[in-house]
Amino acid sequence: MEYILIIISTVFVNNIVLTQFLGICPFLGVSKRISTAIGMGAAVIFVLVLATIVTWLVHYHILVPLQITYLQTIFFILLIAALVQMVEIILKKVSPSLYQALGVFLPLITTNCCILGVAILTIQKEYTLLQGVTFAVGHALGFTLALALFSGIREQLELQDVPKGMQGIPVALITAGILAMAFMGFQGIV
């Protein structure tokens, strides 16, 4: 039951993009088409879970025993960047089709602050490894859901008669704000 609550709270109540405002750059930048949003979401799910596992292991098996937890952020940034590069190289050699499917999204994830944010939040909440992975999966699913909803709305807005001064980023920001308020309606569920 605890893991179900973690999933529900991370996907809906504490959505990483819409309530915690982490990962806004890819949220606004890759949300013009549903296909690209789903591709980015799949890449985020893959990397977020992998990064959470690696950062959790490094924190509890290297940083804590050596008493250098104050270097956590620097270590995590370097780990995430190295992990994404390593995954990219391995996928290119082992599974060219998956590498092709993830495409440009894999390098973009290196600079996605929600990856670092979830890794740090997992440690701050003192989750076990399994709870941390569940936390990461929930946030990745929440990111993907928000991105897919937002890109669907943006595609529909392109078909509407939007005033010239509101076209593009202005209407996207207003839409993101309304979507964030809609997700705030889930507060109190968990």
mmCIF file of C-alpha atoms in Angstrom:
data_model
loop_
_atom_site.group_PDB
_atom_site.id
_atom_site.type_symbol
_atom_site.label_atom_id
_atom_site.label_comp_id
_atom_site.label_asym_id
_atom_site.label_seq_id
_atom_site.Cartn_x
_atom_site.Cartn_y
_atom_site.Cartn_z
ATOM 1 C CA MET A 1 0.000 0.000 0.000
ATOM 2 C CA GLU A 2 2.903 2.349 0.799
ATOM 3 C CA TYR A 3 4.281 2.018 -2.738
ATOM 4 C CA ILE A 4 0.883 2.749 -4.290
ATOM 5 C CA LEU A 5 0.668 5.925 -2.190
ATOM 6 C CA ILE A 6 4.143 6.957 -3.349
ATOM 7 C CA ILE A 7 3.108 6.466 -6.993
ATOM 8 C CA ILE A 8 -0.188 8.361 -6.630
ATOM 9 C CA SER A 9 1.418 11.219 -4.727
ATOM 10 C CA THR A 10 4.301 11.612 -7.186
ATOM 11 C CA VAL A 11 2.191 11.373 -10.347
ATOM 12 C CA PHE A 12 -0.718 13.577 -9.302
ATOM 13 C CA VAL A 13 -0.312 15.384 -5.967
ATOM 14 C CA ASN A 14 3.368 16.339 -6.092
ATOM 15 C CA ASN A 15 3.916 16.312 -9.836
ATOM 16 C CA ILE A 16 7.567 17.172 -10.421
ATOM 17 C CA VAL A 17 6.810 19.709 -13.171
ATOM 18 C CA LEU A 18 3.464 21.191 -12.239
ATOM 19 C CA THR A 19 3.756 21.495 -8.458
ATOM 20 C CA GLN A 20 7.503 21.420 -7.787
ATOM 21 C CA PHE A 21 8.550 23.250 -10.986
ATOM 22 C CA LEU A 22 11.519 21.011 -11.782
ATOM 23 C CA GLY A 23 12.124 20.082 -15.405
ATOM 24 C CA ILE A 24 10.473 23.181 -16.853
ATOM 25 C CA CYS A 25 12.972 23.552 -19.738
ATOM 26 C CA PRO A 26 12.086 20.263 -21.458
ATOM 27 C CA PHE A 27 8.461 20.743 -20.428
ATOM 28 C CA LEU A 28 8.234 23.946 -22.450
ATOM 29 C CA GLY A 29 10.789 23.052 -25.122
ATOM 30 C CA VAL A 30 9.724 19.552 -26.164
ATOM 31 C CA SER A 31 5.986 19.931 -25.804
ATOM 32 C CA LYS A 32 4.956 21.088 -29.267
ATOM 33 C CA ARG A 33 4.115 17.562 -30.507
ATOM 34 C CA ILE A 34 2.736 14.563 -28.638
ATOM 35 C CA SER A 35 5.191 12.209 -30.370
ATOM 36 C CA THR A 36 8.220 14.141 -29.125
ATOM 37 C CA ALA A 37 6.655 14.459 -25.667
ATOM 38 C CA ILE A 38 6.196 10.687 -25.435
ATOM 39 C CA GLY A 39 9.778 10.134 -26.646
ATOM 40 C CA MET A 40 11.139 12.517 -24.035
ATOM 41 C CA GLY A 41 8.932 10.901 -21.388
ATOM 42 C CA ALA A 42 10.265 7.433 -22.211
ATOM 43 C CA ALA A 43 13.851 8.672 -22.019
ATOM 44 C CA VAL A 44 13.146 10.388 -18.678
ATOM 45 C CA ILE A 45 11.593 7.222 -17.236
ATOM 46 C CA PHE A 46 14.637 5.185 -18.237
ATOM 47 C CA VAL A 47 17.284 7.644 -17.040
ATOM 48 C CA LEU A 48 15.473 8.780 -13.892
ATOM 49 C CA VAL A 49 15.139 5.250 -12.543
ATOM 50 C CA LEU A 50 18.726 4.375 -13.445
ATOM 51 C CA ALA A 51 20.090 7.632 -11.986
ATOM 52 C CA THR A 52 18.133 7.185 -8.753
ATOM 53 C CA ILE A 53 19.531 3.690 -8.262
ATOM 54 C CA VAL A 54 23.117 4.781 -8.939
ATOM 55 C CA THR A 55 22.958 7.959 -6.828
ATOM 56 C CA TRP A 56 21.310 6.104 -3.931
ATOM 57 C CA LEU A 57 24.036 3.443 -4.000
ATOM 58 C CA VAL A 58 26.820 6.029 -4.226
ATOM 59 C CA HIS A 59 25.346 8.095 -1.412
ATOM 60 C CA TYR A 60 24.900 5.249 1.059
ATOM 61 C CA HIS A 61 27.963 3.195 0.101
ATOM 62 C CA ILE A 62 30.542 5.889 -0.664
ATOM 63 C CA LEU A 63 29.559 9.371 0.551
ATOM 64 C CA VAL A 64 28.152 8.374 3.955
ATOM 65 C CA PRO A 65 30.971 5.953 4.932
ATOM 66 C CA LEU A 66 33.614 8.501 3.873
ATOM 67 C CA GLN A 67 31.658 11.279 5.631
ATOM 68 C CA ILE A 68 31.646 13.510 2.540
ATOM 69 C CA THR A 69 27.892 13.942 2.115
ATOM 70 C CA TYR A 70 28.467 17.679 1.695
ATOM 71 C CA LEU A 71 29.735 16.834 -1.813
ATOM 72 C CA GLN A 72 26.442 15.143 -2.681
ATOM 73 C CA THR A 73 25.246 17.640 -5.291
ATOM 74 C CA ILE A 74 28.556 17.714 -7.147
ATOM 75 C CA PHE A 75 28.814 13.924 -7.124
ATOM 76 C CA PHE A 76 25.226 13.541 -8.306
ATOM 77 C CA ILE A 77 25.664 15.998 -11.183
ATOM 78 C CA LEU A 78 28.813 14.222 -12.353
ATOM 79 C CA LEU A 79 27.197 10.800 -11.932
ATOM 80 C CA ILE A 80 24.105 11.753 -13.914
ATOM 81 C CA ALA A 81 26.148 13.271 -16.744
ATOM 82 C CA ALA A 82 28.464 10.255 -16.885
ATOM 83 C CA LEU A 83 25.550 7.841 -16.643
ATOM 84 C CA VAL A 84 23.695 9.444 -19.529
ATOM 85 C CA GLN A 85 26.821 9.419 -21.687
ATOM 86 C CA MET A 86 27.550 5.803 -20.789
ATOM 87 C CA VAL A 87 23.961 4.733 -21.524
ATOM 88 C CA GLU A 88 24.137 6.551 -24.852
ATOM 89 C CA ILE A 89 27.348 4.771 -25.865
ATOM 90 C CA ILE A 90 26.075 1.350 -24.750
ATOM 91 C CA LEU A 91 22.718 1.788 -26.497
ATOM 92 C CA LYS A 92 24.444 2.876 -29.683
ATOM 93 C CA LYS A 93 26.454 -0.353 -29.761
ATOM 94 C CA VAL A 94 23.974 -2.857 -28.252
ATOM 95 C CA SER A 95 20.595 -1.652 -29.478
ATOM 96 C CA PRO A 96 20.780 0.798 -32.380
ATOM 97 C CA SER A 97 16.981 0.757 -32.751
ATOM 98 C CA LEU A 98 16.419 1.871 -29.140
ATOM 99 C CA TYR A 99 19.208 4.423 -29.517
ATOM 100 C CA GLN A 100 17.466 5.717 -32.653
ATOM 101 C CA ALA A 101 14.105 5.803 -30.842
ATOM 102 C CA LEU A 102 15.474 7.854 -27.945
ATOM 103 C CA GLY A 103 17.377 10.043 -30.396
ATOM 104 C CA VAL A 104 18.179 13.546 -29.234
ATOM 105 C CA PHE A 105 16.267 13.113 -25.967
ATOM 106 C CA LEU A 106 19.018 11.187 -24.204
ATOM 107 C CA PRO A 107 21.608 14.022 -24.270
ATOM 108 C CA LEU A 108 18.889 16.545 -23.331
ATOM 109 C CA ILE A 109 18.237 14.640 -20.122
ATOM 110 C CA THR A 110 21.726 15.433 -18.846
ATOM 111 C CA THR A 111 20.583 19.008 -18.221
ATOM 112 C CA ASN A 112 17.100 18.103 -16.945
ATOM 113 C CA CYS A 113 16.979 19.327 -13.358
ATOM 114 C CA CYS A 114 14.182 16.928 -12.403
ATOM 115 C CA ILE A 115 16.698 14.057 -12.619
ATOM 116 C CA LEU A 116 18.969 15.709 -10.056
ATOM 117 C CA GLY A 117 15.979 16.889 -8.023
ATOM 118 C CA VAL A 118 14.492 13.419 -7.652
ATOM 119 C CA ALA A 119 17.896 11.942 -6.746
ATOM 120 C CA ILE A 120 18.349 14.530 -3.989
ATOM 121 C CA LEU A 121 14.741 14.223 -2.764
ATOM 122 C CA THR A 122 15.128 10.447 -2.517
ATOM 123 C CA ILE A 123 18.076 10.910 -0.174
ATOM 124 C CA GLN A 124 16.406 13.725 1.805
ATOM 125 C CA LYS A 125 13.307 11.596 2.415
ATOM 126 C CA GLU A 126 15.587 8.746 3.568
ATOM 127 C CA TYR A 127 13.900 6.211 1.312
ATOM 128 C CA THR A 128 15.105 2.658 0.983
ATOM 129 C CA LEU A 129 16.335 1.653 -2.465
ATOM 130 C CA LEU A 130 12.974 0.114 -3.403
ATOM 131 C CA GLN A 131 11.066 3.145 -2.130
ATOM 132 C CA GLY A 132 13.473 5.393 -4.018
ATOM 133 C CA VAL A 133 12.940 3.477 -7.257
ATOM 134 C CA THR A 134 9.168 3.677 -6.746
ATOM 135 C CA PHE A 135 9.530 7.417 -6.064
ATOM 136 C CA ALA A 136 11.568 7.823 -9.268
ATOM 137 C CA VAL A 137 9.110 5.794 -11.370
ATOM 138 C CA GLY A 138 6.209 7.861 -10.030
ATOM 139 C CA HIS A 139 7.926 11.157 -10.776
ATOM 140 C CA ALA A 140 8.941 9.956 -14.242
ATOM 141 C CA LEU A 141 5.354 8.889 -14.978
ATOM 142 C CA GLY A 142 4.094 12.220 -13.632
ATOM 143 C CA PHE A 143 6.573 14.086 -15.839
ATOM 144 C CA THR A 144 5.465 12.061 -18.862
ATOM 145 C CA LEU A 145 1.768 12.597 -18.079
ATOM 146 C CA ALA A 146 2.199 16.357 -17.668
ATOM 147 C CA LEU A 147 4.287 16.568 -20.838
ATOM 148 C CA ALA A 148 1.778 14.538 -22.878
ATOM 149 C CA LEU A 149 -1.212 16.552 -21.602
ATOM 150 C CA PHE A 150 0.545 19.841 -22.227
ATOM 151 C CA SER A 151 1.672 18.875 -25.732
ATOM 152 C CA GLY A 152 -1.854 17.703 -26.604
ATOM 153 C CA ILE A 153 -3.262 21.038 -25.473
ATOM 154 C CA ARG A 154 -0.576 22.922 -27.423
ATOM 155 C CA GLU A 155 -1.391 20.952 -30.579
ATOM 156 C CA GLN A 156 -5.047 21.883 -30.186
ATOM 157 C CA LEU A 157 -4.172 25.538 -29.581
ATOM 158 C CA GLU A 158 -2.428 25.646 -32.962
ATOM 159 C CA LEU A 159 -5.812 24.927 -34.560
ATOM 160 C CA GLN A 160 -7.563 27.727 -32.657
ATOM 161 C CA ASP A 161 -7.792 31.415 -33.421
ATOM 162 C CA VAL A 162 -5.414 32.786 -30.773
ATOM 163 C CA PRO A 163 -4.785 36.558 -30.718
ATOM 164 C CA LYS A 164 -1.463 37.462 -32.363
ATOM 165 C CA GLY A 165 0.106 38.796 -29.152
ATOM 166 C CA MET A 166 -0.727 35.575 -27.317
ATOM 167 C CA GLN A 167 0.552 33.075 -29.893
ATOM 168 C CA GLY A 168 3.492 30.826 -29.034
ATOM 169 C CA ILE A 169 5.116 31.090 -25.619
ATOM 170 C CA PRO A 170 2.573 33.452 -23.956
ATOM 171 C CA VAL A 171 -0.374 31.100 -24.476
ATOM 172 C CA ALA A 172 1.857 28.125 -23.579
ATOM 173 C CA LEU A 173 2.770 29.705 -20.236
ATOM 174 C CA ILE A 174 -0.852 30.505 -19.462
ATOM 175 C CA THR A 175 -1.827 26.948 -20.386
ATOM 176 C CA ALA A 176 0.940 25.546 -18.172
ATOM 177 C CA GLY A 177 -0.337 27.680 -15.293
ATOM 178 C CA ILE A 178 -3.895 26.441 -15.746
ATOM 179 C CA LEU A 179 -2.662 22.852 -15.968
ATOM 180 C CA ALA A 180 -0.659 23.370 -12.751
ATOM 181 C CA MET A 181 -3.771 24.715 -11.007
ATOM 182 C CA ALA A 182 -5.724 21.706 -12.207
ATOM 183 C CA PHE A 183 -3.113 19.386 -10.669
ATOM 184 C CA MET A 184 -3.301 21.375 -7.441
ATOM 185 C CA GLY A 185 -6.855 20.058 -7.213
ATOM 186 C CA PHE A 186 -5.352 16.678 -6.298
ATOM 187 C CA GLN A 187 -3.953 18.109 -3.029
ATOM 188 C CA GLY A 188 -5.453 16.289 -0.074
ATOM 189 C CA ILE A 189 -5.905 12.958 -1.870
ATOM 190 C CA VAL A 190 -2.802 11.478 -0.256
#
